[in-house]
Amino acid sequence: MEHLVALRRDLHAHPELGFQEQRTSDIVARFLQALGIEVHRGIGKTGVVGILRKGSSERMIGLRADMDALPMRDQSGTAWQSETEQVSHACGHDGHTVMLLGAAEKLAREVSFDGTVCFIFQPAEEGLAGAQAMIDDGLFSRFPCDAVYAIHNWPELPLGQVQTRPGPIMAAADRFDIRVLGGGGHAAQPHLTGDTLLAASELVVQLNTLVSRALDPCETALLTVTRMQGGFSHNMIPSEATITGTVRTFSAAAQDRIEARLRQMAEHITAAHGLHAEVSYLRYYPATLNGAAEAQFCLQALTAAGIRADVAPQPALTSEDFAFMLQARPGAYLWLGSAPSKPLHHAAYDFNDALIPYGIDTFVTLIRQALAEKFPC
């Protein structure tokens, strides 16, 4: 594992944001080419696809890893801490990339199978929909995978334990921005103007009641206000205030209901203050929905190989653009336990290198089973 650990730490020290992963994609392409794997570049801007064929079967299985980093300062304090200001691999995509490269190395050199493995190195998972960009660039028309699988490190689980589940495993992610407009004036003369901050404050409080009052109590959803801005002076009521937040859901019906009620709240609460609101509501990632057969296949294949694999008791309200790939092809998304580790997106997070061999074994096991001479699904 020494060369893979060194590579992971190199990627951590040189993180790149979405659609800027030029150095990373260069490294990935060279690594695959050295193994004799067919390489295709520029799919989804900086995406890389490797194709490895063995045997005569026409079956093709896709394995995906994300490559991009987050726009945040690295406070991990490691010797391989990010050298790029305000860019950090705080979600473990450096580790995901290396796990898939390690799996490619093992599959190319040591493992017999019958069919084709499509190694998908995806850019821009963090909010920029790199998966959709690859699909739009012909990913699955050029490489028609029969199924596609992805792994994400999961600090909440013990090291090496796998969890997945049929149906929803990650939530749809929406973003809302509300501008409260029409006020502004002297703080000592509030009777002469609409108070944008007061209206925005009331709106924030009411938005936090929306899920519990707009949806069936058995429906899982989340609304969180993450930013509120307005004002430049201690003695001035600002003419504008803004509210930003996120909504997470698992069903289109809940998504529709929350958006409609949010727009109503913004309109009516601001109107009560003599103001008005402009609402932007962006549905940027759909829910990640595993295929029932593919999730069951993963659990059975990994268990048979001696890897601890369990049904996840519930989905997570975090989101993942692998959802777009699962809309286009059957497949499943897996969590791989990485404890002990800081939480994902924590400023001091660093990928647990002890997880690399577990990730390789998980990917390789899926290929051994899915592309066996008589594949089980």
Coordinates of C-alpha atoms in Angstrom, one line a residue:
M1 CA 0.0 0.0 0.0
E2 CA 3.0 2.3 0.3
H3 CA 2.8 3.8 -3.2
L4 CA -1.0 4.3 -2.9
V5 CA -0.7 6.0 0.5
A6 CA 2.0 8.3 -0.9
L7 CA -0.2 9.1 -3.9
R8 CA -3.3 9.8 -1.7
R9 CA -1.2 12.2 0.4
D10 CA 0.1 13.9 -2.7
L11 CA -3.4 14.4 -4.0
H12 CA -4.4 15.8 -0.5
A13 CA -1.6 18.3 -0.7
H14 CA -2.7 19.5 -4.1
P15 CA -6.5 19.6 -4.1
E16 CA -8.4 21.0 -7.0
L17 CA -12.0 22.4 -7.2
G18 CA -14.7 21.1 -9.5
F19 CA -13.9 21.1 -13.2
Q20 CA -10.4 22.3 -12.3
E21 CA -9.0 18.8 -11.6
Q22 CA -6.3 19.0 -14.4
R23 CA -3.4 17.8 -12.3
T24 CA -5.5 15.1 -10.7
S25 CA -6.8 13.8 -14.0
D26 CA -3.3 13.8 -15.4
I27 CA -2.1 11.6 -12.6
V28 CA -5.1 9.3 -13.0
A29 CA -4.6 9.0 -16.7
R30 CA -0.9 8.2 -16.4
F31 CA -1.6 5.6 -13.7
L32 CA -4.1 3.8 -15.8
Q33 CA -2.0 4.0 -19.0
A34 CA 0.9 2.4 -17.1
L35 CA -1.3 -0.6 -16.4
G36 CA -2.2 -0.9 -20.1
I37 CA -5.7 0.3 -19.5
E38 CA -7.5 2.2 -22.3
V39 CA -7.9 5.8 -21.3
H40 CA -10.5 8.4 -22.4
R41 CA -10.2 12.0 -21.2
G42 CA -12.2 15.2 -21.3
I43 CA -15.5 13.5 -20.5
G44 CA -17.4 16.1 -18.4
K45 CA -14.5 18.6 -18.9
T46 CA -11.9 17.0 -16.6
G47 CA -13.4 13.5 -16.2
V48 CA -11.3 10.4 -17.0
V49 CA -12.6 6.9 -18.0
G50 CA -10.5 3.8 -18.0
I51 CA -11.6 0.7 -19.9
L52 CA -10.3 -2.8 -19.0
R53 CA -11.5 -5.8 -21.0
K54 CA -10.9 -9.5 -20.2
G55 CA -12.7 -12.6 -21.6
S56 CA -15.4 -12.5 -24.2
S57 CA -18.6 -11.4 -22.3
E58 CA -20.3 -8.2 -23.4
R59 CA -21.2 -7.3 -19.8
M60 CA -19.8 -4.0 -18.6
I61 CA -19.7 -2.8 -15.0
G62 CA -18.9 0.8 -14.0
L63 CA -17.0 1.8 -10.9
R64 CA -17.0 5.5 -10.0
A65 CA -14.8 7.7 -7.8
D66 CA -15.0 11.5 -7.4
M67 CA -11.9 13.7 -7.6
D68 CA -12.8 17.3 -6.6
A69 CA -12.1 19.1 -3.4
L70 CA -14.0 21.7 -1.3
P71 CA -13.5 25.5 -1.1
M72 CA -12.3 25.6 2.5
R73 CA -9.1 25.9 4.4
D74 CA -7.3 22.7 5.4
Q75 CA -6.7 22.7 9.2
S76 CA -5.8 19.0 9.4
G77 CA -2.2 19.8 10.6
T78 CA -0.7 16.9 8.7
A79 CA 2.6 16.9 6.9
W80 CA 0.6 16.6 3.6
Q81 CA -1.8 19.4 4.5
S82 CA -3.2 21.3 1.4
E83 CA -0.7 23.7 -0.2
T84 CA -3.6 25.5 -2.0
E85 CA -5.2 28.3 0.0
Q86 CA -8.8 27.8 0.8
V87 CA -9.0 24.4 -1.0
S88 CA -9.1 21.2 0.9
H89 CA -9.9 17.5 0.4
A90 CA -12.3 17.6 3.4
C91 CA -14.6 14.9 2.0
G92 CA -12.1 12.2 1.1
H93 CA -12.3 12.3 -2.6
D94 CA -8.5 12.0 -2.7
G95 CA -9.0 8.6 -1.0
H96 CA -11.8 7.6 -3.3
T97 CA -9.6 8.3 -6.3
V98 CA -6.8 6.2 -4.9
M99 CA -9.0 3.3 -3.9
L100 CA -10.3 3.1 -7.4
L101 CA -6.8 3.3 -8.9
G102 CA -5.7 0.5 -6.5
A103 CA -8.7 -1.6 -7.6
A104 CA -7.7 -0.9 -11.3
E105 CA -4.2 -2.1 -10.5
K106 CA -5.3 -5.3 -8.9
L107 CA -7.9 -6.1 -11.5
A108 CA -5.4 -5.5 -14.3
R109 CA -2.6 -7.5 -12.8
E110 CA -4.1 -10.2 -10.6
V111 CA -7.8 -10.9 -11.2
S112 CA -9.6 -12.9 -13.9
F113 CA -13.0 -11.9 -14.9
D114 CA -15.2 -12.1 -18.0
G115 CA -16.3 -8.7 -19.4
T116 CA -15.4 -5.0 -19.2
V117 CA -14.7 -2.7 -16.2
C118 CA -15.4 0.9 -16.8
F119 CA -13.4 3.0 -14.2
I120 CA -15.1 6.4 -13.9
F121 CA -13.1 9.2 -12.4
Q122 CA -15.6 12.0 -12.0
P123 CA -15.0 15.8 -11.5
A124 CA -17.1 18.3 -9.7
E125 CA -19.2 16.2 -7.3
E126 CA -19.4 19.1 -4.7
G127 CA -22.4 21.0 -6.0
L128 CA -21.5 21.3 -9.7
A129 CA -23.1 18.1 -11.0
G130 CA -20.0 16.6 -12.6
A131 CA -21.8 13.3 -12.9
Q132 CA -24.5 14.9 -15.1
A133 CA -21.7 16.6 -17.1
M134 CA -20.1 13.3 -17.9
I135 CA -23.5 11.8 -18.9
D136 CA -24.2 14.8 -21.1
D137 CA -20.8 14.2 -22.7
G138 CA -21.9 10.6 -23.7
L139 CA -20.5 8.6 -20.7
F140 CA -23.1 5.9 -21.0
S141 CA -23.7 6.0 -24.7
R142 CA -20.0 5.5 -25.3
F143 CA -19.6 3.0 -22.4
P144 CA -23.0 1.3 -21.9
C145 CA -22.6 0.0 -18.3
D146 CA -25.0 -2.7 -17.3
A147 CA -24.6 -1.5 -13.7
V148 CA -22.6 1.2 -11.9
Y149 CA -21.4 1.3 -8.3
A150 CA -19.8 4.0 -6.1
I151 CA -18.2 4.0 -2.6
H152 CA -18.0 6.9 -0.1
N153 CA -16.0 6.8 3.1
W154 CA -18.3 7.1 6.1
P155 CA -16.9 8.2 9.5
E156 CA -20.0 7.1 11.4
L157 CA -19.2 3.4 10.7
P158 CA -16.4 1.2 12.0
L159 CA -13.4 0.8 9.7
G160 CA -14.1 -1.4 6.8
Q161 CA -17.8 -2.0 7.4
V162 CA -20.0 -1.6 4.4
Q163 CA -23.6 -0.4 4.5
T164 CA -26.1 0.1 1.6
R165 CA -29.8 -0.2 1.2
P166 CA -32.4 -0.6 -1.6
G167 CA -34.2 2.6 -2.6
P168 CA -33.2 6.0 -1.1
I169 CA -29.8 6.2 0.5
M170 CA -29.0 10.0 0.1
A171 CA -31.4 12.9 -0.2
A172 CA -32.3 15.4 -2.9
A173 CA -30.6 18.7 -2.3
D174 CA -32.3 22.1 -3.0
R175 CA -31.0 25.6 -2.4
F176 CA -33.2 28.6 -1.7
D177 CA -32.3 32.3 -1.7
I178 CA -34.8 34.9 -0.5
R179 CA -34.3 38.6 -1.0
V180 CA -36.4 40.9 1.2
L181 CA -36.8 44.2 -0.5
G182 CA -38.6 47.5 -0.3
G183 CA -37.5 49.0 3.0
G184 CA -34.6 51.1 4.2
G185 CA -34.2 54.2 6.3
H186 CA -33.0 55.7 9.6
A187 CA -32.9 53.3 12.5
A188 CA -34.4 56.1 14.7
Q189 CA -37.5 56.4 12.4
P190 CA -38.7 52.8 11.9
H191 CA -42.3 54.1 11.4
L192 CA -41.3 55.6 8.1
T193 CA -40.0 52.5 6.5
G194 CA -40.4 48.7 6.3
D195 CA -37.9 46.9 8.4
T196 CA -36.2 44.3 6.2
L197 CA -34.2 42.7 9.0
L198 CA -37.3 42.3 11.2
A199 CA -39.2 40.7 8.3
A200 CA -36.3 38.4 7.5
S201 CA -35.9 37.4 11.1
E202 CA -39.6 36.5 11.3
L203 CA -39.3 34.6 8.1
V204 CA -36.3 32.6 9.4
V205 CA -38.3 31.5 12.4
Q206 CA -41.4 30.5 10.4
L207 CA -39.3 28.6 7.8
N208 CA -38.1 26.3 10.6
T209 CA -41.7 25.3 11.2
L210 CA -42.4 24.5 7.6
V211 CA -41.4 20.8 7.5
S212 CA -43.2 19.9 10.6
R213 CA -46.5 21.6 9.5
A214 CA -46.5 21.2 5.7
L215 CA -45.6 17.5 5.5
D216 CA -47.0 14.2 6.8
P217 CA -45.1 13.6 10.1
C218 CA -43.9 10.2 8.7
E219 CA -42.3 12.0 5.7
T220 CA -38.5 12.6 6.2
A221 CA -37.4 16.0 5.1
L222 CA -35.2 18.9 6.3
L223 CA -35.0 22.6 5.9
T224 CA -32.1 24.6 7.3
V225 CA -31.3 28.3 7.0
T226 CA -27.6 28.7 6.6
R227 CA -27.0 32.4 6.0
M228 CA -28.7 35.7 6.7
Q229 CA -27.3 39.0 5.6
G230 CA -28.3 42.6 5.7
G231 CA -27.2 46.0 6.8
F232 CA -23.9 48.0 6.9
S233 CA -24.4 50.5 9.8
H234 CA -25.6 50.5 13.4
N235 CA -28.0 53.4 12.7
M236 CA -29.6 52.3 9.4
I237 CA -32.4 49.9 8.5
P238 CA -31.1 48.3 5.3
S239 CA -33.1 48.4 2.1
E240 CA -32.5 44.7 1.5
A241 CA -31.9 41.5 3.5
T242 CA -31.1 38.0 2.2
I243 CA -31.8 34.5 3.5
T244 CA -30.1 31.4 2.1
G245 CA -30.6 27.8 3.0
T246 CA -31.0 24.2 2.0
V247 CA -33.9 21.7 1.7
R248 CA -33.4 17.9 1.7
T249 CA -36.1 15.4 0.7
F250 CA -36.6 11.9 -0.6
S251 CA -39.8 12.3 -2.7
A252 CA -40.8 14.7 -5.5
A253 CA -44.1 15.3 -3.7
A254 CA -42.4 16.5 -0.6
Q255 CA -40.0 18.6 -2.7
D256 CA -43.0 20.3 -4.5
R257 CA -44.9 20.9 -1.2
I258 CA -41.9 22.5 0.5
E259 CA -41.1 24.8 -2.4
A260 CA -44.7 26.0 -2.7
R261 CA -45.1 26.7 1.0
L262 CA -41.7 28.4 1.2
R263 CA -42.8 30.8 -1.6
Q264 CA -46.1 31.5 0.1
M265 CA -44.4 32.2 3.4
A266 CA -41.9 34.6 1.8
E267 CA -44.7 36.5 0.0
H268 CA -47.1 36.8 2.9
I269 CA -44.7 37.5 5.8
T270 CA -42.9 40.2 3.9
A271 CA -46.2 41.7 2.7
A272 CA -47.3 42.0 6.3
H273 CA -44.3 44.3 6.8
G274 CA -45.1 46.4 3.8
L275 CA -42.2 44.7 1.8
H276 CA -41.9 42.1 -0.9
A277 CA -39.7 39.1 -1.6
E278 CA -37.9 37.6 -4.5
V279 CA -37.4 33.8 -4.2
S280 CA -34.8 31.7 -6.1
Y281 CA -35.3 27.9 -5.6
L282 CA -32.8 25.6 -7.2
R283 CA -33.2 21.8 -7.2
Y284 CA -29.6 20.9 -7.9
Y285 CA -29.3 17.2 -7.0
P286 CA -32.1 14.5 -7.0
A287 CA -32.3 11.8 -4.4
T288 CA -29.8 9.0 -4.7
L289 CA -32.0 5.9 -5.3
N290 CA -30.3 2.5 -5.3
G291 CA -31.7 -0.3 -7.4
A292 CA -33.2 -3.0 -5.1
A293 CA -31.5 -5.9 -7.1
E294 CA -28.1 -4.1 -7.2
A295 CA -28.1 -3.2 -3.5
Q296 CA -29.0 -6.8 -2.7
F297 CA -26.2 -8.1 -5.0
C298 CA -23.7 -5.9 -3.2
L299 CA -24.7 -7.1 0.2
Q300 CA -24.6 -10.8 -0.9
A301 CA -21.4 -10.5 -2.9
L302 CA -19.5 -8.7 -0.1
T303 CA -20.8 -11.0 2.7
A304 CA -19.8 -14.1 0.7
A305 CA -16.3 -12.6 0.4
G306 CA -16.0 -12.2 4.2
I307 CA -16.6 -8.4 4.1
R308 CA -19.0 -7.1 6.8
A309 CA -21.9 -5.7 4.8
D310 CA -25.2 -4.7 6.3
V311 CA -28.4 -3.0 5.3
A312 CA -28.3 0.7 6.2
P313 CA -31.1 1.3 8.7
Q314 CA -32.0 4.6 7.2
P315 CA -30.9 7.0 4.4
A316 CA -28.8 10.1 5.1
L317 CA -29.9 13.7 4.4
T318 CA -26.7 14.5 2.8
S319 CA -26.7 14.5 -1.0
E320 CA -24.6 13.0 -3.9
D321 CA -24.6 13.6 -7.6
F322 CA -24.1 9.9 -8.2
A323 CA -27.9 10.2 -8.2
F324 CA -27.7 11.2 -11.8
M325 CA -25.8 8.1 -12.8
L326 CA -28.4 6.0 -11.0
Q327 CA -31.1 7.7 -13.0
A328 CA -29.3 6.6 -16.1
R329 CA -28.2 3.1 -15.2
P330 CA -29.0 0.5 -12.5
G331 CA -26.6 0.4 -9.6
A332 CA -26.0 1.2 -6.0
Y333 CA -24.1 3.6 -3.7
L334 CA -22.2 2.2 -0.7
W335 CA -21.0 3.6 2.5
L336 CA -17.6 2.3 3.7
G337 CA -16.8 2.8 7.4
S338 CA -13.7 5.0 7.9
A339 CA -13.7 5.5 11.7
P340 CA -11.7 6.9 13.5
S341 CA -12.0 10.1 11.4
K342 CA -13.2 13.7 11.7
P343 CA -16.7 14.3 10.2
L344 CA -16.9 14.9 6.5
H345 CA -16.5 18.6 5.5
H346 CA -14.7 19.3 8.9
A347 CA -11.8 21.7 8.5
A348 CA -9.5 19.2 10.2
Y349 CA -10.7 16.1 8.3
D350 CA -8.1 13.9 6.6
F351 CA -8.9 10.6 4.8
N352 CA -8.0 7.5 6.9
D353 CA -5.3 5.7 4.8
A354 CA -6.1 2.5 6.6
L355 CA -9.3 2.4 4.6
I356 CA -7.5 2.1 1.2
P357 CA -7.2 -1.7 1.2
Y358 CA -10.8 -2.1 2.3
G359 CA -12.0 0.1 -0.6
I360 CA -9.9 -1.9 -3.1
D361 CA -11.3 -5.2 -1.8
T362 CA -14.8 -3.9 -2.0
F363 CA -14.5 -2.7 -5.6
V364 CA -12.6 -5.9 -6.7
T365 CA -15.2 -8.2 -5.0
L366 CA -18.0 -6.5 -6.9
I367 CA -16.2 -7.1 -10.2
R368 CA -15.3 -10.7 -9.3
Q369 CA -18.9 -11.5 -8.7
A370 CA -20.6 -9.3 -11.3
L371 CA -18.2 -10.4 -14.1
A372 CA -17.8 -14.0 -13.0
E373 CA -18.1 -16.6 -15.8
K374 CA -21.7 -17.0 -14.6
F375 CA -22.6 -13.7 -13.1
P376 CA -25.2 -13.7 -10.3
C377 CA -27.3 -10.7 -11.4

